[in-house]
CSV table of C-alpha atoms and ligand atoms in Angstrom, one decimal:
chain,number,residue,atom,x,y,z
A,1,MET,CA,156.4,134.5,91.8
A,2,ALA,CA,157.6,135.8,95.1
A,3,SER,CA,160.0,138.2,93.6
A,4,ARG,CA,157.3,139.8,91.5
A,5,GLY,CA,154.9,140.2,94.4
A,6,GLY,CA,151.3,139.1,94.3
A,7,PHE,CA,147.9,139.8,95.7
A,8,SER,CA,147.6,138.8,99.4
A,9,SER,CA,144.3,137.0,98.9
A,10,LYS,CA,141.5,136.4,96.5
A,11,ALA,CA,139.6,139.4,97.9
A,12,GLY,CA,142.7,141.5,97.3
A,13,PHE,CA,142.8,140.5,93.6
A,14,ILE,CA,139.1,141.2,93.2
A,15,ALA,CA,139.3,144.5,94.9
A,16,ALA,CA,142.3,145.5,92.7
A,17,ALA,CA,140.7,144.3,89.5
A,18,ALA,CA,137.4,145.8,90.3
A,19,GLY,CA,139.3,149.0,91.2
A,20,SER,CA,140.8,148.9,87.8
A,21,ALA,CA,137.5,148.4,86.1
A,22,VAL,CA,135.5,150.9,88.2
A,23,GLY,CA,136.7,154.4,87.3
A,24,LEU,CA,135.9,157.4,85.1
A,25,GLY,CA,134.6,154.9,82.6
A,26,ASN,CA,131.6,154.2,84.8
A,27,ILE,CA,130.8,157.6,86.1
A,28,TRP,CA,132.1,159.9,83.4
A,29,GLY,CA,132.1,157.7,80.3
A,30,PHE,CA,129.0,155.6,80.6
A,31,PRO,CA,126.4,158.4,81.2
A,32,TYR,CA,127.8,160.5,78.3
A,33,GLU,CA,127.8,157.6,75.9
A,34,VAL,CA,124.3,156.7,76.9
A,35,GLY,CA,123.3,160.4,76.4
A,36,ALA,CA,125.0,160.5,73.0
A,37,GLY,CA,123.7,157.0,72.0
A,38,GLY,CA,120.0,157.7,72.4
A,39,GLY,CA,119.4,156.4,75.9
A,40,ALA,CA,118.1,153.0,76.9
A,41,ILE,CA,118.9,151.4,73.5
A,42,PHE,CA,122.5,152.0,74.2
A,43,VAL,CA,122.2,150.6,77.7
A,44,LEU,CA,120.7,147.4,76.2
A,45,VAL,CA,123.5,146.9,73.6
A,46,TYR,CA,126.1,147.7,76.3
A,47,LEU,CA,124.7,145.0,78.6
A,48,PHE,CA,124.8,142.5,75.8
A,49,PHE,CA,128.5,143.3,75.1
A,50,CYS,CA,129.4,143.1,78.8
A,51,PHE,CA,127.9,139.8,79.6
A,52,VAL,CA,128.0,137.9,76.3
A,53,LEU,CA,131.3,139.1,74.7
A,54,CYS,CA,133.4,140.7,77.4
A,55,PHE,CA,132.9,138.2,80.2
A,56,PRO,CA,134.7,135.5,78.1
A,57,VAL,CA,137.5,137.9,77.2
A,58,MET,CA,138.0,138.7,80.9
A,59,ILE,CA,138.2,135.0,81.9
A,60,THR,CA,140.7,134.5,79.1
A,61,GLU,CA,142.9,137.4,80.1
A,62,ILE,CA,143.1,136.3,83.7
A,63,ALA,CA,143.8,132.7,82.7
A,64,ILE,CA,146.6,133.7,80.4
A,65,GLY,CA,148.1,135.9,83.1
A,66,ARG,CA,147.9,133.3,85.8
A,67,LYS,CA,149.3,130.5,83.7
A,68,SER,CA,152.2,132.5,82.3
A,69,GLY,CA,152.9,134.6,85.4
A,70,ARG,CA,154.2,137.3,83.2
A,71,ASN,CA,153.3,140.8,81.8
A,72,ALA,CA,151.1,141.4,78.8
A,73,VAL,CA,154.0,140.8,76.3
A,74,GLY,CA,156.0,138.2,78.1
A,75,ALA,CA,152.9,136.1,78.7
A,76,PHE,CA,152.9,135.1,75.0
A,77,ASN,CA,156.6,134.2,75.1
A,78,ALA,CA,156.1,132.2,78.3
A,79,LEU,CA,153.3,130.2,76.7
A,80,GLY,CA,155.7,129.4,73.9
A,81,HIS,CA,154.2,131.6,71.2
A,82,LYS,CA,156.7,134.5,70.9
A,83,LYS,CA,155.3,135.4,67.4
A,84,TRP,CA,152.1,136.4,69.1
A,85,ASN,CA,153.6,138.9,71.5
A,86,PHE,CA,152.7,141.7,69.1
A,87,VAL,CA,149.3,141.4,70.7
A,88,GLY,CA,150.8,142.3,74.0
A,89,LYS,CA,152.8,145.1,72.4
A,90,ILE,CA,149.6,146.6,71.0
A,91,GLY,CA,148.2,146.3,74.5
A,92,VAL,CA,151.1,148.2,76.0
A,93,LEU,CA,150.7,151.0,73.5
A,94,SER,CA,146.9,151.2,74.1
A,95,GLY,CA,147.6,151.4,77.8
A,96,ILE,CA,149.9,154.3,77.3
A,97,LEU,CA,147.4,156.0,74.9
A,98,ILE,CA,144.5,155.5,77.3
A,99,LEU,CA,146.4,156.7,80.4
A,100,SER,CA,147.5,159.8,78.5
A,101,PHE,CA,143.9,161.1,78.1
A,102,TYR,CA,142.5,159.4,81.2
A,103,ASN,CA,144.9,161.4,83.4
A,104,VAL,CA,143.7,164.7,81.9
A,105,ILE,CA,140.1,163.9,82.9
A,106,ALA,CA,141.3,162.7,86.3
A,107,GLY,CA,143.0,166.0,86.7
A,108,TRP,CA,139.7,167.8,86.0
A,109,ALA,CA,138.0,165.7,88.7
A,110,PHE,CA,140.8,166.5,91.1
A,111,GLY,CA,140.3,170.2,90.4
A,112,TYR,CA,136.6,169.9,90.9
A,113,THR,CA,137.2,168.5,94.4
A,114,PHE,CA,138.7,171.9,95.3
A,115,GLN,CA,136.2,174.0,93.3
A,116,LEU,CA,133.1,172.4,94.9
A,117,GLY,CA,134.9,172.2,98.3
A,118,SER,CA,135.1,176.0,98.2
A,119,GLY,CA,131.5,176.3,97.2
A,120,ASN,CA,132.1,177.3,93.6
A,121,PHE,CA,129.2,175.4,92.0
A,122,ALA,CA,129.3,177.9,89.1
A,123,VAL,CA,132.5,176.2,87.7
A,124,ALA,CA,130.1,174.1,85.6
A,125,ASP,CA,128.5,177.1,83.9
A,126,ASN,CA,131.6,177.7,81.9
A,127,PHE,CA,133.4,174.4,81.8
A,128,THR,CA,135.6,175.5,78.8
A,129,ALA,CA,137.0,178.3,80.9
A,130,PHE,CA,138.0,175.8,83.5
A,131,THR,CA,139.6,173.4,81.0
A,132,SER,CA,141.3,176.1,79.0
A,133,ASN,CA,143.2,177.1,82.1
A,134,VAL,CA,145.8,174.5,81.2
A,135,PHE,CA,148.4,175.6,83.7
A,136,GLU,CA,146.0,174.9,86.6
A,137,VAL,CA,144.4,171.8,85.2
A,138,GLY,CA,147.8,170.6,83.9
A,139,THR,CA,149.1,170.9,87.5
A,140,TYR,CA,146.2,168.8,88.8
A,141,GLY,CA,146.9,166.2,86.1
A,142,MET,CA,150.6,166.2,87.0
A,143,LEU,CA,149.8,165.6,90.7
A,144,PHE,CA,147.6,162.8,89.7
A,145,MET,CA,150.2,161.2,87.6
A,146,ILE,CA,152.7,161.5,90.4
A,147,ALA,CA,150.3,159.8,92.8
A,148,THR,CA,149.9,157.0,90.2
A,149,ALA,CA,153.6,156.5,89.7
A,150,PHE,CA,154.2,156.5,93.4
A,151,ILE,CA,151.7,153.7,94.0
A,152,VAL,CA,153.0,151.6,91.1
A,153,SER,CA,156.6,152.1,92.2
A,154,LYS,CA,155.7,150.5,95.6
A,155,GLY,CA,154.4,147.3,94.0
A,156,ILE,CA,151.1,145.8,93.5
A,157,SER,CA,149.7,144.6,96.9
A,158,GLY,CA,149.6,146.6,100.1
A,159,GLY,CA,148.3,150.2,99.6
A,160,ILE,CA,145.9,149.9,96.7
A,161,GLU,CA,144.4,146.7,97.8
A,162,LYS,CA,143.5,148.0,101.3
A,163,ALA,CA,142.3,151.4,100.2
A,164,ALA,CA,140.1,149.9,97.4
A,165,LYS,CA,138.3,147.8,99.9
A,166,ILE,CA,137.1,150.8,101.9
A,167,LEU,CA,136.7,153.6,99.4
A,168,LEU,CA,134.9,151.8,96.6
A,169,PRO,CA,132.0,150.8,98.9
A,170,THR,CA,131.9,154.4,100.2
A,171,LEU,CA,131.5,155.7,96.7
A,172,ILE,CA,128.7,153.2,96.0
A,173,PHE,CA,126.8,154.4,99.1
A,174,MET,CA,127.2,157.9,98.1
A,175,ILE,CA,125.9,157.3,94.5
A,176,LEU,CA,123.0,155.4,95.9
A,177,GLY,CA,122.1,158.3,98.2
A,178,LEU,CA,122.2,160.7,95.2
A,179,VAL,CA,120.0,158.3,93.2
A,180,ILE,CA,117.3,158.5,95.9
A,181,TYR,CA,117.7,162.3,96.0
A,182,SER,CA,117.4,162.7,92.2
A,183,LEU,CA,114.5,160.2,91.9
A,184,PHE,CA,112.3,162.4,94.1
A,185,LEU,CA,112.9,165.6,92.1
A,186,PRO,CA,110.1,167.0,89.7
A,187,ASN,CA,110.4,165.6,86.2
A,188,ALA,CA,112.8,162.9,87.3
A,189,MET,CA,110.7,160.4,85.5
A,190,SER,CA,111.3,161.8,82.1
A,191,GLY,CA,115.0,161.3,82.6
A,192,LEU,CA,114.4,157.8,83.9
A,193,LYS,CA,112.3,156.9,80.9
A,194,PHE,CA,115.1,158.1,78.5
A,195,TYR,CA,117.5,155.9,80.5
A,196,LEU,CA,115.4,152.7,80.8
A,197,LEU,CA,112.8,152.6,78.0
A,198,PRO,CA,114.5,151.7,74.7
A,199,ASP,CA,113.5,153.6,71.6
A,200,PHE,CA,114.4,151.1,69.0
A,201,SER,CA,114.3,153.6,66.2
A,202,LYS,CA,117.5,155.0,67.6
A,203,PHE,CA,119.4,151.8,67.0
A,204,SER,CA,122.3,152.2,64.6
A,205,PHE,CA,125.8,150.9,63.8
A,206,ASN,CA,127.2,153.8,65.8
A,207,VAL,CA,125.4,152.6,68.9
A,208,VAL,CA,126.8,149.1,68.4
A,209,PHE,CA,130.4,150.1,68.1
A,210,ASN,CA,130.3,152.8,70.8
A,211,ALA,CA,128.7,150.4,73.2
A,212,MET,CA,131.3,147.8,72.4
A,213,GLY,CA,134.1,150.3,73.0
A,214,GLN,CA,132.6,151.4,76.2
A,215,ALA,CA,132.2,147.8,77.5
A,216,PHE,CA,135.8,147.0,76.8
A,217,PHE,CA,137.0,150.3,78.3
A,218,SER,CA,134.9,150.0,81.4
A,219,LEU,CA,135.8,146.4,82.1
A,220,SER,CA,139.6,147.2,81.5
A,221,LEU,CA,139.8,144.6,78.7
A,222,GLY,CA,141.6,144.2,75.5
A,223,MET,CA,145.1,145.5,76.4
A,224,GLY,CA,146.4,143.0,78.8
A,225,ALA,CA,145.7,144.8,82.0
A,226,LEU,CA,144.0,141.7,83.3
A,227,ILE,CA,146.7,139.5,81.9
A,228,THR,CA,149.1,141.6,84.0
A,229,TYR,CA,146.8,141.5,87.1
A,230,GLY,CA,146.1,137.8,86.5
A,231,SER,CA,149.8,137.1,86.7
A,232,TYR,CA,149.6,138.1,90.4
A,233,VAL,CA,146.7,135.8,91.2
A,234,GLY,CA,147.1,132.7,93.3
A,235,LYS,CA,146.5,129.2,92.0
A,236,ASN,CA,143.7,128.6,94.6
A,237,ASP,CA,141.5,131.4,93.2
A,238,ASN,CA,138.5,130.7,91.1
A,239,ILE,CA,138.9,132.6,87.9
A,240,VAL,CA,135.3,132.3,86.7
A,241,SER,CA,133.7,133.6,89.9
A,242,SER,CA,136.3,136.3,90.2
A,243,ALA,CA,135.5,137.5,86.7
A,244,ALA,CA,131.8,137.3,87.4
A,245,LEU,CA,132.1,139.5,90.5
A,246,ILE,CA,134.3,142.0,88.7
A,247,THR,CA,131.9,142.3,85.8
A,248,LEU,CA,128.8,142.6,88.1
A,249,ALA,CA,130.5,145.2,90.2
A,250,ASP,CA,131.6,147.3,87.2
A,251,VAL,CA,128.3,147.1,85.3
A,252,GLY,CA,126.4,147.7,88.5
A,253,ILE,CA,128.2,150.9,89.4
A,254,ALA,CA,127.9,152.2,85.8
A,255,PHE,CA,124.2,151.4,86.0
A,256,ILE,CA,123.6,153.3,89.2
A,257,ALA,CA,125.7,156.2,88.0
A,258,GLY,CA,123.1,156.5,85.2
A,259,MET,CA,120.3,156.3,87.7
A,260,MET,CA,121.8,159.3,89.5
A,261,ILE,CA,122.4,161.5,86.4
A,262,PHE,CA,119.4,161.0,84.1
A,263,PRO,CA,116.6,161.8,86.6
A,264,PHE,CA,118.5,164.8,87.5
A,265,ILE,CA,118.8,165.9,83.8
A,266,GLY,CA,115.0,165.5,83.6
A,267,TYR,CA,114.7,167.8,86.6
A,268,ILE,CA,117.0,170.6,85.5
A,269,SER,CA,115.7,170.6,81.9
A,270,ASN,CA,112.1,170.6,83.1
A,271,GLY,CA,111.5,167.3,81.4
A,272,GLU,CA,112.9,168.5,78.0
A,273,LEU,CA,116.1,166.5,78.4
A,274,THR,CA,118.2,169.1,76.7
A,275,GLY,CA,121.8,168.4,77.3
A,276,VAL,CA,121.6,164.6,77.5
A,277,GLY,CA,123.8,164.5,74.5
A,278,GLY,CA,126.3,166.7,76.2
A,279,GLY,CA,129.4,164.6,75.3
A,280,PRO,CA,132.5,164.2,77.4
A,281,GLU,CA,131.7,167.2,79.6
A,282,LEU,CA,128.3,166.0,80.6
A,283,ILE,CA,129.4,164.8,84.1
A,284,PHE,CA,131.4,167.9,84.8
A,285,VAL,CA,128.4,170.1,84.0
A,286,THR,CA,125.6,168.0,85.5
A,287,LEU,CA,127.1,166.7,88.7
A,288,PRO,CA,128.0,170.1,90.1
A,289,GLN,CA,124.5,171.2,89.4
A,290,ILE,CA,123.2,168.4,91.6
A,291,PHE,CA,125.4,169.6,94.4
A,292,GLY,CA,124.5,173.2,93.7
A,293,SER,CA,120.8,172.3,94.0
A,294,ILE,CA,121.5,170.9,97.4
A,295,GLY,CA,123.4,174.0,98.1
A,296,GLY,CA,125.2,175.6,101.0
A,297,VAL,CA,127.8,173.9,103.1
A,298,THR,CA,126.1,170.5,102.8
A,299,GLY,CA,126.2,170.7,99.0
A,300,SER,CA,129.8,171.8,99.1
A,301,ILE,CA,130.9,169.0,101.4
A,302,LEU,CA,128.9,166.4,99.4
A,303,GLY,CA,130.3,167.7,96.2
A,304,ALA,CA,133.9,167.7,97.3
A,305,SER,CA,133.6,164.2,98.8
A,306,PHE,CA,132.0,162.9,95.7
A,307,PHE,CA,134.8,164.2,93.4
A,308,ALA,CA,137.4,163.0,95.9
A,309,LEU,CA,135.9,159.5,95.8
A,310,LEU,CA,135.7,159.7,92.0
A,311,CYS,CA,139.4,160.6,92.0
A,312,PHE,CA,140.1,157.6,94.1
A,313,ALA,CA,138.2,155.4,91.8
A,314,ALA,CA,140.2,156.9,88.9
A,315,LEU,CA,143.4,156.3,90.8
A,316,THR,CA,142.9,152.6,91.1
A,317,SER,CA,142.3,152.6,87.3
A,318,THR,CA,145.4,154.7,86.4
A,319,VAL,CA,147.4,152.4,88.6
A,320,SER,CA,146.3,149.4,86.5
A,321,LEU,CA,147.0,151.3,83.3
A,322,LEU,CA,150.5,152.3,84.3
A,323,GLU,CA,151.1,148.8,85.7
A,324,VAL,CA,150.9,147.3,82.1
A,325,PRO,CA,153.9,149.1,80.6
A,326,VAL,CA,155.8,149.1,83.9
A,327,SER,CA,155.6,145.3,84.4
A,328,TYR,CA,156.6,144.9,80.8
A,329,LEU,CA,159.8,147.0,81.4
A,330,VAL,CA,160.5,145.3,84.7
A,331,ASP,CA,160.1,141.7,83.4
A,332,GLU,CA,161.6,142.1,79.9
A,333,TYR,CA,164.1,144.9,80.3
A,334,LYS,CA,165.1,144.3,83.9
A,335,LEU,CA,164.5,147.9,84.9
A,336,THR,CA,163.8,148.5,88.5
A,337,ARG,CA,160.1,149.0,89.3
A,338,THR,CA,160.8,152.5,90.6
A,339,LYS,CA,162.7,153.6,87.5
A,340,ALA,CA,160.1,152.1,85.2
A,341,ALA,CA,157.2,153.7,87.0
A,342,TRP,CA,158.7,157.3,87.0
A,343,LEU,CA,160.0,156.9,83.4
A,344,MET,CA,156.7,155.7,82.0
A,345,ALA,CA,154.7,158.3,84.0
A,346,GLY,CA,156.8,161.1,82.5
A,347,ILE,CA,156.4,159.8,79.0
A,348,VAL,CA,152.7,159.3,79.3
A,349,TYR,CA,152.2,162.8,80.7
A,350,ILE,CA,153.9,164.3,77.7
A,351,ILE,CA,151.9,162.2,75.3
A,352,GLY,CA,148.8,163.6,77.1
A,353,ILE,CA,149.6,167.2,76.4
A,354,PRO,CA,147.6,167.5,73.1
A,355,SER,CA,144.6,166.0,75.0
A,356,LEU,CA,145.1,168.6,77.8
A,357,VAL,CA,145.4,171.6,75.5
A,358,GLY,CA,142.7,170.4,73.2
A,359,ASN,CA,139.9,171.7,75.4
A,360,GLY,CA,139.8,175.4,74.6
A,361,TYR,CA,143.5,176.4,75.0
A,362,SER,CA,144.9,175.3,71.6
A,363,GLU,CA,142.6,175.9,68.7
A,364,TYR,CA,144.5,173.3,66.6
A,365,PHE,CA,143.8,170.5,69.1
A,366,THR,CA,140.4,171.8,70.1
A,367,GLU,CA,139.2,171.7,66.5
A,368,PHE,CA,141.3,168.7,65.5
A,369,ILE,CA,140.9,167.4,62.0
A,370,GLN,CA,140.5,163.6,62.2
A,371,TYR,CA,142.0,161.4,59.6
A,372,PHE,CA,142.8,164.3,57.4
A,373,ASN,CA,139.2,164.9,56.7
A,374,ALA,CA,138.1,168.5,57.5
A,375,GLU,CA,134.5,167.5,58.0
A,376,THR,CA,135.4,165.4,61.0
A,377,LYS,CA,136.6,168.0,63.5
A,378,THR,CA,136.5,167.1,67.1
A,379,ASN,CA,138.6,167.9,70.1
A,380,PHE,CA,141.8,165.8,70.3
A,381,LEU,CA,140.7,164.1,73.6
A,382,SER,CA,137.6,162.7,72.0
A,383,PHE,CA,139.6,161.6,69.0
A,384,VAL,CA,142.0,159.6,71.2
A,385,VAL,CA,139.1,158.3,73.4
A,386,ASN,CA,137.4,156.9,70.3
A,387,LEU,CA,140.5,155.6,68.7
A,388,ALA,CA,141.6,153.7,71.8
A,389,ASN,CA,138.3,152.5,73.1
A,390,ASP,CA,136.4,151.7,70.0
A,391,SER,CA,139.3,150.3,67.9
A,392,PHE,CA,142.3,149.3,69.8
A,393,LEU,CA,140.6,147.6,72.7
A,394,PRO,CA,138.1,145.5,70.8
A,395,LEU,CA,140.9,144.6,68.3
A,396,GLY,CA,143.1,143.6,71.2
A,397,GLY,CA,140.3,141.6,72.8
A,398,CYS,CA,139.6,139.8,69.5
A,399,LEU,CA,143.3,138.9,69.0
A,400,ILE,CA,143.7,137.7,72.6
A,401,VAL,CA,140.7,135.4,72.4
A,402,PHE,CA,141.6,134.2,69.0
A,403,PHE,CA,145.1,133.4,70.3
A,404,ALA,CA,143.8,131.6,73.3
A,405,ALA,CA,141.3,129.5,71.5
A,406,HIS,CA,143.2,128.6,68.3
A,407,ILE,CA,146.9,128.9,69.1
A,408,TRP,CA,147.3,128.3,72.8
A,409,LYS,CA,144.2,125.9,72.5
A,410,LYS,CA,141.0,125.6,74.4
A,411,GLU,CA,142.1,122.5,76.4
A,412,ASN,CA,144.9,124.6,78.0
A,413,ILE,CA,142.5,127.4,78.8
A,414,ASP,CA,140.1,124.9,80.4
A,415,ALA,CA,142.9,123.3,82.3
A,416,GLU,CA,144.0,126.6,83.7
A,417,ILE,CA,140.4,127.7,84.6
A,418,SER,CA,139.8,124.4,86.4
A,419,ILE,CA,142.5,125.0,88.9
A,420,GLY,CA,140.8,126.6,91.8
A,421,ALA,CA,137.4,126.0,90.2
A,422,PRO,CA,136.3,122.4,91.0
A,423,ASN,CA,132.9,122.8,89.4
A,424,TYR,CA,134.1,124.2,86.2
A,425,GLU,CA,134.3,120.9,84.3
A,426,LYS,CA,130.5,120.4,84.4
A,427,SER,CA,129.4,124.0,84.3
A,428,PHE,CA,127.4,126.0,81.8
A,429,VAL,CA,130.2,128.5,81.6
A,430,LYS,CA,132.5,125.8,80.2
A,431,LYS,CA,129.9,124.9,77.5
A,432,TYR,CA,129.4,128.6,76.7
A,433,LEU,CA,133.1,129.3,76.4
A,434,SER,CA,133.6,126.4,74.0
A,435,ILE,CA,131.4,128.3,71.5
A,436,ALA,CA,132.3,131.8,72.5
A,437,LEU,CA,136.0,131.6,72.5
A,438,PRO,CA,136.8,129.9,69.2
A,439,TYR,CA,133.8,131.4,67.2
A,440,LEU,CA,131.4,133.8,68.6
A,441,VAL,CA,133.7,136.4,70.2
A,442,PRO,CA,136.4,136.6,67.5
A,443,ILE,CA,133.9,136.6,64.6
A,444,LEU,CA,131.7,139.3,66.1
A,445,LEU,CA,134.5,141.5,67.1
A,446,ALA,CA,136.3,141.1,63.8
A,447,THR,CA,133.2,141.9,61.9
A,448,ILE,CA,132.5,145.1,63.9
A,449,PHE,CA,136.1,146.1,63.6
A,450,ILE,CA,136.1,145.8,59.9
A,451,MET,CA,132.8,147.7,59.7
A,452,THR,CA,134.4,150.4,61.8
A,453,VAL,CA,137.3,150.7,59.5
A,454,LEU,CA,135.0,150.9,56.5
A,455,VAL,CA,132.9,153.7,58.2
A,456,THR,CA,135.9,155.7,59.4
A,457,PHE,CA,138.2,155.5,56.4
A,458,PHE,CA,136.0,154.7,53.4
A,459,GLY,CA,132.9,156.7,54.3
A,460,VAL,CA,130.7,153.6,54.1
A,461,ASP,CA,127.3,154.0,55.7
A,462,PHE,CA,125.6,151.1,57.5
B,511,LIG,N1,138.2,150.6,83.3
B,511,LIG,C1,138.6,151.9,83.7
B,511,LIG,C2,137.5,152.8,83.8
B,511,LIG,O1,136.4,152.4,83.5
B,511,LIG,C3,139.7,152.4,82.9
B,511,LIG,C4,140.8,151.4,82.7
B,511,LIG,C5,141.7,151.0,83.7
B,511,LIG,C6,141.1,150.6,81.6
B,511,LIG,N2,142.5,150.1,83.2
B,511,LIG,C7,142.2,149.8,81.9
B,511,LIG,C8,140.6,150.6,80.3
B,511,LIG,C9,142.7,148.9,81.0
B,511,LIG,C10,141.1,149.7,79.4
B,511,LIG,C11,142.1,148.8,79.7
B,511,LIG,O2,137.6,153.9,84.2
């Protein structure tokens, strides 16, 4: 292990894994999915997925990683099941795909730091003008990718671990401050109701599968990111309590991000809630308005610091995304870490170009025809987001759990989890996992996956 590096402590692992989980998915993705998914009903389904289905997946990924001490593909080989390493390969591809669009959005957030810092709150009024300026936002994205590659090339402990421990709590405090600010605005309650009081008539299959995708994405599951991070975890660490902390931190931050946005939308729309379904640009339109309403130098400083912290949260996520293909190349192809990091970063940046130009600059990618069906036009970025989050990640999660329970075997998972967790043998978690891993999780995920394929490709309506 020494030659691969490792986390310096349990707190270091939790900080890095929580840093991976907490990112744009919480502050950009979650509110817009809630808006599009009809409010509180989406939140409920989302919480169900996080705690009931994703938590077992997280424990499994970390256990596979720690036991094998290898990357997402090599882990399957090391456990003696080479045939199953295709699961890791799907994971590596999903990571590349996710990072390609993620970096574009991170680039926008980076650009906003400067826009708001210079008092330009109006940037939100014409968001497409901002994103169509591909040379500017493309440069921000490139700088972001360079920062990611630089950190990954330096290895896993050290820098990120330390920075995550200070900057994540700062971000949380800032969001909490903004929650209090928005709750006291007129009409805040209409937004809060939308967010917290479920309207069961809005329940649909779409809500289910978007909530599932969002849960996997936000918790960084389904593509071996936590197998990879798990491989750097020490044998004394308690996997169950680590997974619980990471899940709680991630869900908690997404939840308070919603508490910040929805009351504010209630306020700016005079209680009409127009714009809650704003889609991927929601956060880039609403947040600057919050800072604009504070106004002046204070608004500008708060706005710039908020987006700077958001960029930092995104950076700890992009690092984990890039780490997956990089550790694969380092372990399996013996590339140096530095070479692998820069090579992968370059490839991912290029793959991200359609997502970059698909927001107003290139008509073809802005009005992208999905699955050869002209009625399903969307921008290319949303297309990749949905493909990766709602299909690849849950499929990956399903395969990982199925593999662990039926091929690697439940006794081996239990044995690995017990190391560093003396109370596990008699715990409720162990009992729950003995139902969840072999049956509940794979069956539910496989069912939803098959339904998704039927909806997307065969026009079936549930
Ligand atoms: N979870 C991160 C977010 O919410 C994104 C992310 C980082 C991710 N690493 C991942 C998603 C691995 C899926 C898999 O912003």
